[in-house]
Short mmCIF file of C-alpha atoms in Angstrom, two decimals:
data_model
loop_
_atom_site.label_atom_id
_atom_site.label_comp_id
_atom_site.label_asym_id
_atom_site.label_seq_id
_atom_site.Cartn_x
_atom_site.Cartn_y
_atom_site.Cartn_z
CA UNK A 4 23.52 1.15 -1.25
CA UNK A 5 21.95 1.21 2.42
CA UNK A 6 20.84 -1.18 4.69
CA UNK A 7 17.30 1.10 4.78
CA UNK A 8 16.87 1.11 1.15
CA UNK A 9 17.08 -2.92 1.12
CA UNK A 10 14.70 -3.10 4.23
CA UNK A 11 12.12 -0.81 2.38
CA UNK A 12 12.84 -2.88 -0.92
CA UNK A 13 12.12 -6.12 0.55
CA UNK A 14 8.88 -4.81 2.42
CA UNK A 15 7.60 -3.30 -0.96
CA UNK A 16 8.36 -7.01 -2.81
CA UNK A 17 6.68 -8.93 -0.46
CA UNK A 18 3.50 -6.91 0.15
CA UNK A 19 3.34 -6.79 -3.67
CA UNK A 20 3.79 -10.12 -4.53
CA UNK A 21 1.37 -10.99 -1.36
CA UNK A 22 -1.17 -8.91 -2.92
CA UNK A 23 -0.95 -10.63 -6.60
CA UNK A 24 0.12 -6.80 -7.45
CA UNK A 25 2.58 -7.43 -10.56
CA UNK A 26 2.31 -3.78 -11.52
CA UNK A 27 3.94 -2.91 -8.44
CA UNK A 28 6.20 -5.80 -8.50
CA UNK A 29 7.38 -4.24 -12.30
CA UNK A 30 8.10 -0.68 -11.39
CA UNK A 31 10.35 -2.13 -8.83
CA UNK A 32 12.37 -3.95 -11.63
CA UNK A 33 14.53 -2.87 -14.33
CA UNK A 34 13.06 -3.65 -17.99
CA UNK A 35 15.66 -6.49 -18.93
CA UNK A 36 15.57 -7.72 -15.36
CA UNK A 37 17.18 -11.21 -14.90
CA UNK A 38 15.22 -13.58 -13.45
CA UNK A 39 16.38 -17.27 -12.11
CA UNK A 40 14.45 -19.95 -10.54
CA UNK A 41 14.47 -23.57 -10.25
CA UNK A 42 10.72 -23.43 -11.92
CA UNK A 43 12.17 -21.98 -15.05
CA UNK A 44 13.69 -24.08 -17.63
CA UNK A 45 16.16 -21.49 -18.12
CA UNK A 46 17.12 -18.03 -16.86
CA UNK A 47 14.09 -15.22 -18.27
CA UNK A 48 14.78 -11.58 -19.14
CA UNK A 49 12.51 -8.59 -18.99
CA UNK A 50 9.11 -7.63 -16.83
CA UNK A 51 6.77 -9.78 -19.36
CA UNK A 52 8.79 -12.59 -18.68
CA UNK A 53 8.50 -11.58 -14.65
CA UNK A 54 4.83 -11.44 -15.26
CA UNK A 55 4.27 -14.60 -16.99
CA UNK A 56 6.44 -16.07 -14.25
CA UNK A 57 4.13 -14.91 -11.43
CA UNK A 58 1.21 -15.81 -13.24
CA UNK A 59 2.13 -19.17 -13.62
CA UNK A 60 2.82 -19.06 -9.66
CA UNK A 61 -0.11 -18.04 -9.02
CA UNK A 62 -2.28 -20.16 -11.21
CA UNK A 63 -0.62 -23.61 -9.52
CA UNK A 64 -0.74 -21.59 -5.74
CA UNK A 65 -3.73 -19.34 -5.82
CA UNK A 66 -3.34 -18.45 -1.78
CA UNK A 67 0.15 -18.65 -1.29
CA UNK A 68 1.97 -15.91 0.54
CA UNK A 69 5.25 -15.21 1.49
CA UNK A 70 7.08 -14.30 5.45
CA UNK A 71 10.42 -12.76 6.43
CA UNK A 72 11.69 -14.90 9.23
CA UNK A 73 14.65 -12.02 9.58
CA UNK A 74 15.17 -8.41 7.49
CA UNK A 75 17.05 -8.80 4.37
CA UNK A 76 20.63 -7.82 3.97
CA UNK A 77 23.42 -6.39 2.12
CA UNK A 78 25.84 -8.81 1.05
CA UNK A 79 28.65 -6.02 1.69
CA UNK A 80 27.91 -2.69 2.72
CA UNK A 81 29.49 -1.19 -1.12
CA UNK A 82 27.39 -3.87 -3.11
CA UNK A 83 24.30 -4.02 -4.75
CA UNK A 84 23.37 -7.11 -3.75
CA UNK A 85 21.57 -7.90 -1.20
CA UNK A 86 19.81 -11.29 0.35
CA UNK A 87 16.56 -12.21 1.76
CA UNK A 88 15.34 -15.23 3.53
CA UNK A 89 11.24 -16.35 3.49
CA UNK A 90 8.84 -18.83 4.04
CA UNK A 91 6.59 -19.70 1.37
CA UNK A 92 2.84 -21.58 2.55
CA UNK A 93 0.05 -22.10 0.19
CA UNK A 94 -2.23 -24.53 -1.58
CA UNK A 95 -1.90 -26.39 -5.11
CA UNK A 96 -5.32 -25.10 -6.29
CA UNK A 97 -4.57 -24.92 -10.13
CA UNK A 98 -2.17 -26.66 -12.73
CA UNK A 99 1.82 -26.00 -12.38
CA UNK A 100 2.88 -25.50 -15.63
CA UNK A 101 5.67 -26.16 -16.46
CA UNK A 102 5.89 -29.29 -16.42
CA UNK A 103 1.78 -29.80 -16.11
CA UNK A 104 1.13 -31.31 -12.77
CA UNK A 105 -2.66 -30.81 -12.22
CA UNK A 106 -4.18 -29.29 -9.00
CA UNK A 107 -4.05 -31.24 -6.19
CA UNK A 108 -5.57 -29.28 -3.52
CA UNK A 109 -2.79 -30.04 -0.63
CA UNK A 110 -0.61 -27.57 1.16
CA UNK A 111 2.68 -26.73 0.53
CA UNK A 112 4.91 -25.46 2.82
CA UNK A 113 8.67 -23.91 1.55
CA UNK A 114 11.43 -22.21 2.33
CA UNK A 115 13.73 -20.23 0.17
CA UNK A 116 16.09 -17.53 -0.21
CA UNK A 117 16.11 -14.82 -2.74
CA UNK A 118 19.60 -12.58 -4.06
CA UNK A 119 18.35 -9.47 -5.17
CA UNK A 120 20.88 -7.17 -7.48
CA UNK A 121 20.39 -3.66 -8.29
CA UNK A 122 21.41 -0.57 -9.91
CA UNK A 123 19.88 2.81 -9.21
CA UNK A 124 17.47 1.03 -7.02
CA UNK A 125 16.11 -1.10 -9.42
CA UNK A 126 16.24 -4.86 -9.35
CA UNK A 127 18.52 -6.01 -12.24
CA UNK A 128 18.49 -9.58 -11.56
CA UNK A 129 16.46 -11.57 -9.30
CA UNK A 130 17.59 -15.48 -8.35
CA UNK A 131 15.23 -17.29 -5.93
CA UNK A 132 16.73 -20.60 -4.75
CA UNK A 133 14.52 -23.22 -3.10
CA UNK A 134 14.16 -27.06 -2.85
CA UNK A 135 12.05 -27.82 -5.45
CA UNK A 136 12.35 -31.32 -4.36
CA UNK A 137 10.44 -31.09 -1.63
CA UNK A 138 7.51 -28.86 -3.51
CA UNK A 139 7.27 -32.24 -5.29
CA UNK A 140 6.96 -34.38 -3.11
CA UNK A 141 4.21 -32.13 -0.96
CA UNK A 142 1.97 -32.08 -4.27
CA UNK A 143 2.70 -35.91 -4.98
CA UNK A 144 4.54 -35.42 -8.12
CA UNK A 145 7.09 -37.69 -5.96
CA UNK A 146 6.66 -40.17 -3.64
CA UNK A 147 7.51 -39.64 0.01
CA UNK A 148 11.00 -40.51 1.20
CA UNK A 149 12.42 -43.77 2.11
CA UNK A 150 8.39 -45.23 0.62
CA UNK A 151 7.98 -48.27 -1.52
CA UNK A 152 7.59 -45.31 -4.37
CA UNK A 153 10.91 -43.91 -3.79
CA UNK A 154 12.47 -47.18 -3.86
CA UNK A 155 10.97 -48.13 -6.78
CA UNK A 156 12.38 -45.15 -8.15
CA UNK A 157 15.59 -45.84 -7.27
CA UNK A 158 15.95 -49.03 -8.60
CA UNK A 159 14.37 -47.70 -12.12
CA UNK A 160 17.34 -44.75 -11.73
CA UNK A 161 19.97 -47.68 -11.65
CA UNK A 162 18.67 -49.34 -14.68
CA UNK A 163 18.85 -46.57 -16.36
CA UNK A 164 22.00 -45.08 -15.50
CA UNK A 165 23.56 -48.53 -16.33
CA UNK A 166 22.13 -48.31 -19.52
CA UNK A 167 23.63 -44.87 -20.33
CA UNK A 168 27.07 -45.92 -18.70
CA UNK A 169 26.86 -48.59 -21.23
CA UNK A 170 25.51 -46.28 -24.48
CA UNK A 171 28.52 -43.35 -22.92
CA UNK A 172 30.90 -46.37 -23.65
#
């Protein structure tokens, strides 16, 4: 695999997924692609599960659009796995399902990194890591840090943690 070919790759993703175009993000996957991300309960296989994904996406984050800070790259110049940093900015204009959080019209801002595998130049697996925490806490499903809210939090953690040390026992 070359350096060029995951340059052209990554340009193709983004300006697809930019553009809402899930065709063109499908015929760049294979058909039992692999996909994992911290908004999926569980890993998904295969394009329709890609396209539900992105649907969903875009349903909670209408406008949002992804930037390269840097050119993706080859993990090692003889694998087929490459990385890719970006910067994720949009707005919370429809419900995030799962887990249901309605729209709340505010900005988010994230960044993330994605690990792209392939074979015969087709994504065969497709992980996307980002803090998920802080997507939360942007679109008030949690409260800001070191708030009343967070500490509140924290203290109903502890109860509950003592009552599963005590149920584990």
């Amino acid at each position: 695999m070359e350096a060029g070919f995951v340059e052209d790759f990554g340009d193709r993703w983004q300006e697809a997924v930019n553009r809402h175009a899930v065709e063109e993000i499908l015929a760049l996957c294979a058909q039992d692609i692999r996909i994992e991300d911290p908004g999926l309960a569980q890993t998904a296989t295969g394009r329709e599960a890609l396209r539900a994904f992105f649907a969903q996406t875009w349903n909670a984050f209408p406008d949002l659009r992804f930037s390269r800070p840097d050119t993706p790259y080859l993990v090692a110049p003889d694998a087929p796995v490459a990385i890719a940093r970006w910067i994720a900015k949009g707005t919370m204009g429809g419900r995030l399902d799962p887990p249901g959080y309605a729209p709340t019209n505010s900005p988010v801002e994230f960044h993330g990194v994605d690990i792209w595998e392939f074979n015969d130049n087709v994504l065969t697996r497709w992980e996307g890591i980002y803090d998920v925490l802080s997507i939360a806490r942007q679109i008030g499903a949690l409260p800001p840090q070191g708030s009343p809210g967070e500490r509140l939090g924290a203290l109903l953690q502890r109860i509950g943690a003592s009552r599963m040390r005590r149920k584990a026992n």
